XYZ file of C-alpha atoms in Angstrom:
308
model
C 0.000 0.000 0.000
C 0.983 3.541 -1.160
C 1.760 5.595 2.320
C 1.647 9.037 0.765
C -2.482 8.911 -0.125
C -4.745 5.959 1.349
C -7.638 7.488 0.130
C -7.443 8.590 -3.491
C -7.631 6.043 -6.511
C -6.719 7.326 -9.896
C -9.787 5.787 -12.466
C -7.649 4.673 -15.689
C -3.678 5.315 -15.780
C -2.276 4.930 -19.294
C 1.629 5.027 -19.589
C 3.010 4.733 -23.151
C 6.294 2.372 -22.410
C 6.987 3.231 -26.070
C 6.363 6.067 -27.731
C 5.778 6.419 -31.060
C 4.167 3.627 -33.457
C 5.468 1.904 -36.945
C 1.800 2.108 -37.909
C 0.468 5.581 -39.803
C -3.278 4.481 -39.340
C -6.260 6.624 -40.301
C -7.701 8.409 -37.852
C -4.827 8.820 -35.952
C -2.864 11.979 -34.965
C 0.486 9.488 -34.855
C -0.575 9.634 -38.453
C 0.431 13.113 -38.802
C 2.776 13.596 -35.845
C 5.043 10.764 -37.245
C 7.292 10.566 -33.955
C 10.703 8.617 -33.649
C 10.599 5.190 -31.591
C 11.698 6.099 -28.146
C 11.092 3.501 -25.032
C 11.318 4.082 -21.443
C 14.359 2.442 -19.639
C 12.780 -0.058 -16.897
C 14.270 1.885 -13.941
C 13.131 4.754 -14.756
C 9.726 3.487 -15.193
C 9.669 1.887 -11.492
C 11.016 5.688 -10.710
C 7.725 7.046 -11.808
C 5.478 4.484 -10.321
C 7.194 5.307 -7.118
C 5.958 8.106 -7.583
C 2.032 7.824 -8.047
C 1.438 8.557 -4.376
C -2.111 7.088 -4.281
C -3.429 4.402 -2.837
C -5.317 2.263 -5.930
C -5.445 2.835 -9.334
C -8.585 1.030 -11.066
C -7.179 0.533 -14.405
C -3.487 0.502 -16.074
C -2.269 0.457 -19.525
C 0.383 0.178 -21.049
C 0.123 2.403 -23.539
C -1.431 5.824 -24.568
C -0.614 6.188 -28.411
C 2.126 4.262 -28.728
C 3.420 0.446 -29.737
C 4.081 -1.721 -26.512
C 5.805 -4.568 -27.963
C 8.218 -2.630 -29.314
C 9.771 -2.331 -26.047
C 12.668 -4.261 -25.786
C 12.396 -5.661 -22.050
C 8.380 -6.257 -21.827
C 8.723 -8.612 -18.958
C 10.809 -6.287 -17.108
C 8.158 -3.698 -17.494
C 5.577 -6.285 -16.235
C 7.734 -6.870 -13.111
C 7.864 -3.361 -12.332
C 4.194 -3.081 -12.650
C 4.002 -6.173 -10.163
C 5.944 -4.414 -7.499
C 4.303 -0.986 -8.051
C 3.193 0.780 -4.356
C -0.218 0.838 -5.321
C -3.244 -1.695 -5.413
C -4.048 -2.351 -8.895
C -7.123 -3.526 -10.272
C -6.745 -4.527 -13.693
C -3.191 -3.982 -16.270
C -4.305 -3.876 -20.189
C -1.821 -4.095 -22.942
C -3.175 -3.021 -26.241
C -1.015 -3.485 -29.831
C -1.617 -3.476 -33.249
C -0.213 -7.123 -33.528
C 2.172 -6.067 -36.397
C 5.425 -6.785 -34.429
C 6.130 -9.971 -33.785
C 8.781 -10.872 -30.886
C 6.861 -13.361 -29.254
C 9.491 -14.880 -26.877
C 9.231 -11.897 -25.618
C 5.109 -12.072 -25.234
C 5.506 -15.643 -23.910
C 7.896 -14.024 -20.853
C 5.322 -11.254 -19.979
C 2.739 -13.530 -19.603
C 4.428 -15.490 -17.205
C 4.716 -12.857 -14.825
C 1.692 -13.301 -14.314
C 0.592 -9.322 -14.128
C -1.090 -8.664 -17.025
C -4.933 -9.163 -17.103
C -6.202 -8.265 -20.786
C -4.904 -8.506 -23.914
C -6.435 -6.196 -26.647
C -5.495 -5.592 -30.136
C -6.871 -3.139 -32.629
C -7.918 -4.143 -35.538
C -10.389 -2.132 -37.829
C -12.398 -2.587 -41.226
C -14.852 -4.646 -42.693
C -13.416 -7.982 -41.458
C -11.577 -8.104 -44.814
C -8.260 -8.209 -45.723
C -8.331 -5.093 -48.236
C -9.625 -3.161 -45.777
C -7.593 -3.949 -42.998
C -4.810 -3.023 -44.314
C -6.412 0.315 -46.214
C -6.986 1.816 -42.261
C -3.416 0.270 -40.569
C -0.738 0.758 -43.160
C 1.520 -0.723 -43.524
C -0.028 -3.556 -41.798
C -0.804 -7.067 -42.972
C -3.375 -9.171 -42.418
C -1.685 -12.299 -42.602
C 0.724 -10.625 -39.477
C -2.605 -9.856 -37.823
C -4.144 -13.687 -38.139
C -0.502 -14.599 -36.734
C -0.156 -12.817 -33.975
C -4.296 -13.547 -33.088
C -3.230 -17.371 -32.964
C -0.369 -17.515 -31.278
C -1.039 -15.105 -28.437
C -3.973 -16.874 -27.910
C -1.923 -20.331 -27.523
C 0.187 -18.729 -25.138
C -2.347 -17.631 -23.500
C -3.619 -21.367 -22.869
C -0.330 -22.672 -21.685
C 0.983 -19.401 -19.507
C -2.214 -16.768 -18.559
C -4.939 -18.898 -18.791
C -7.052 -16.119 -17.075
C -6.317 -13.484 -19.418
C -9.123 -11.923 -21.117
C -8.460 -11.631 -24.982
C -10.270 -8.635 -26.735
C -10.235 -6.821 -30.095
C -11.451 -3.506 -30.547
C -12.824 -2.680 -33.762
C -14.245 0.277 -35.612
C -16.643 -1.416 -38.262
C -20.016 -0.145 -37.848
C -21.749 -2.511 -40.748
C -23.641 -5.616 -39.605
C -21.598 -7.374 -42.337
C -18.612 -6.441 -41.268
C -19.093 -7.251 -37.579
C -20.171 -10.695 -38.679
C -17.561 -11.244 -40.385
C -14.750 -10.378 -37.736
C -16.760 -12.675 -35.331
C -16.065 -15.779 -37.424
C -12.554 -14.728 -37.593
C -12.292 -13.502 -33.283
C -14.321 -15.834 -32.103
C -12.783 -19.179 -33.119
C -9.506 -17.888 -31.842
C -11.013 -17.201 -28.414
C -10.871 -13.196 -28.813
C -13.822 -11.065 -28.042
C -14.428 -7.847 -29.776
C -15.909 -4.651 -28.836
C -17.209 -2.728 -31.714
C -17.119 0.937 -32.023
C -17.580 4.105 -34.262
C -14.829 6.851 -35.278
C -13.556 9.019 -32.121
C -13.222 12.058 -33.746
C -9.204 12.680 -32.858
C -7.922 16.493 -32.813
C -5.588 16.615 -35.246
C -5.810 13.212 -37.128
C -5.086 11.901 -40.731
C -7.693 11.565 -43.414
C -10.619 12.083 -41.354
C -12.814 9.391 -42.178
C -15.915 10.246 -40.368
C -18.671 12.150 -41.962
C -20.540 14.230 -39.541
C -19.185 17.053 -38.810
C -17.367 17.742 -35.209
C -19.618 18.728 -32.410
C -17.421 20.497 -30.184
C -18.604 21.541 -26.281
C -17.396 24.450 -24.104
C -15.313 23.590 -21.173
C -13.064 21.636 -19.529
C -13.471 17.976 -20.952
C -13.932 14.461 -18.463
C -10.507 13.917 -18.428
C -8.883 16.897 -16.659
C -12.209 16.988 -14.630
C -11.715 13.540 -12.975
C -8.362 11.412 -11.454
C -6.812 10.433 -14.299
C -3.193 9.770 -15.351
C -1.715 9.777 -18.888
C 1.870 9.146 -19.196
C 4.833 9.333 -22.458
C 7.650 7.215 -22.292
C 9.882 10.427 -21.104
C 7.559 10.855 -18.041
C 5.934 13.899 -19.611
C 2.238 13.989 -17.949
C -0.359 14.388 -20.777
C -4.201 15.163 -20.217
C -6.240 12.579 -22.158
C -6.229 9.414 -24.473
C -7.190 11.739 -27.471
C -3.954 12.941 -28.470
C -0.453 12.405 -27.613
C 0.330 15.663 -26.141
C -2.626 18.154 -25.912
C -0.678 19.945 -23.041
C 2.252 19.208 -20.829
C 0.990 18.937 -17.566
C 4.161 18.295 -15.182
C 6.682 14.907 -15.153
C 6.256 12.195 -13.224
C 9.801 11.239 -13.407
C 10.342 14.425 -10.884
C 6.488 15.307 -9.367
C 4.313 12.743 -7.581
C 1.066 12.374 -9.323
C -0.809 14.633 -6.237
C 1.701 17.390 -7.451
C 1.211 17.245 -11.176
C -2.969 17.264 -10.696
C -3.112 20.324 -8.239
C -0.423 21.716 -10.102
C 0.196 24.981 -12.466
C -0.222 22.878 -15.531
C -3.346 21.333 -14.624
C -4.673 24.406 -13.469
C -3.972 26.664 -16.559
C -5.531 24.047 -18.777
C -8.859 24.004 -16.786
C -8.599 28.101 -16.673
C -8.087 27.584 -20.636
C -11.026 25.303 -21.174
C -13.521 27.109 -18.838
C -13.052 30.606 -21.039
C -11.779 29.261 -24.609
C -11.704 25.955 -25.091
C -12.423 26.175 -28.607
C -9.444 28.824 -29.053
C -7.001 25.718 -28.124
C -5.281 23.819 -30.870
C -6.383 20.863 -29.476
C -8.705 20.427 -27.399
C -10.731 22.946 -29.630
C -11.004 20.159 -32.068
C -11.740 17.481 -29.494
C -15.210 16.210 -28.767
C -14.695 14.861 -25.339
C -17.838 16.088 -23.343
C -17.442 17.466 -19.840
C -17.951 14.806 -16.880
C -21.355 12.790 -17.087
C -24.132 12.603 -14.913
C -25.259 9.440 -14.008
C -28.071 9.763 -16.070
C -25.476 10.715 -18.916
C -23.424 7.323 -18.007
C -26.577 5.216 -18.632
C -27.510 6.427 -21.397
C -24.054 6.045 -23.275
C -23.508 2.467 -22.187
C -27.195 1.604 -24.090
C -25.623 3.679 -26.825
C -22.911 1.671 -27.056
C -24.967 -1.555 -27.481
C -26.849 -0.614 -30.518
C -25.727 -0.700 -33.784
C -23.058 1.617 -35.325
C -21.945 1.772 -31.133
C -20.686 4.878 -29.232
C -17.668 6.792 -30.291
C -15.674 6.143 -27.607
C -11.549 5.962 -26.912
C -10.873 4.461 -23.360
């Protein structure tokens, strides 16, 4: 248990171990930001969990917008994670399944920390398509990794959840990733297009619907992490605003900090003035009534834009 804070729980923690992607997929601002490989030494990683002075933290990730398995000591990272200071409730890994080191994969897994697997994949549930939205992805690399991490799963992390998520809004489409996922034991979660400040091609069609004020994520006790320890606000782009380090500041410090502060001052009286976040849709915190009726949204066809 974390001594500094026994009573404050960050909701989702995302920390890109790697940052930067080989991908250049649509929709993305990594698309357009094109940023050089860089991963974060292991030590220095433990230096910054040292430092999130709370006493749970609901939901980890390893990653934010960049390529975990790139990282070139995974189960190191995984250990680290394992003797974090803080109660954990769940660690997620999410890839693009295009690099393939899976000795390295098998060695994670037997740490034992990790406890979901997700890999996106978008389209139709056809090859052409596939690789259309991920270039320069493959399909055949996808239906690769899909098996074997799923084998490895059996023999090492046999209580690891395996999901996909997917934007395909046909009915088609869907179908036709299910009789690919589902025979491989991974589950997907369908979705629509997050409209992403600053992304490539735009492939929505409705316009951007943009609200006034601060956004969920600087509202609430999150924590969004790059491989350098630079403290970002959000999930929706890689670097909307530097908020403090975590390499130097405990997490308490960066959220009642300057940075934090001068964002939410920014939001309140011009959000759509910022070159960001004035392109982001990400609606202020929900009500409950809100919550409920975005997870029914989510369950009907075409789903709920959504980037978690």
């Amino acid at each position: 248990m974390n001594p500094w804070s026994t009573a404050l729980q960050i909701r989702k923690f995302g920390f890109d171990i790697v940052h930067g992607c080989q991908l250049r997929c649509v929709g993305c601002p990594n698309s357009v930001i094109k940023p050089r490989i860089q991963r974060v030494p292991v030590d220095v990683f433990a230096a910054c969990l040292a430092n999130v002075d709370v006493a749970r933290v609901r939901l980890m990730r390893l990653f934010n917008f960049g390529e975990p398995l790139l990282h070139d000591d995974l189960p190191g990272i995984m250990e680290a994670v394992r003797k974090a200071p803080f109660e954990l409730g769940l660690l997620e890994l999410s890839t693009n399944a295009q690099h393939h080191d899976f000795v390295a994969l098998e060695e994670a897994l037997k740490v034992g920390a990790l406890g979901r697997l997700a890999v996106s994949c978008d389209g139709d549930g056809t090859p052409g398509e596939y690789e259309r939205l991920r270039p320069p992805g493959k399909w055949d690399r996808l239906l690769t990794f899909l098996e074997t991490a799923s084998r490895l799963r059996d023999r090492h992390a046999p209580g690891l959840r395996l999901i996909t998520r997917t934007i395909c809004t046909s009915p088609e489409g869907r179908q036709r990733w299910l009789d690919v996922l589902t025979p491989l034991g991974w589950e997907p979660e369908f979705r629509g297009w997050l409209k992403m400040p600053q992304s490539s091609q735009e492939p929505w069609e409705a316009a951007r619907n943009i609200p006034a004020g601060p956004c969920e994520y600087v509202q609430r006790h999150t924590l969004y992490v790059d491989a350098d320890g630079t403290v970002v606000p959000c999930c929706v782009h890689p670097r909307a605003a530097v908020l403090g380090n975590l390499t130097t500041q405990r997490y308490t410090q960066i959220h009642d900090g300057p940075g934090r502060r001068e964002l939410l001052a920014r939001l309140r009286t011009d959000r759509a003035g910022h070159p960001v976040c004035g392109q982001c849709e990400e609606p202020p915190k929900k009500t409950a009534w809100q919550k409920l009726v975005h997870s029914v949204q989510k369950r009907l066809p075409g789903g709920a834009p959504e980037h978690e």
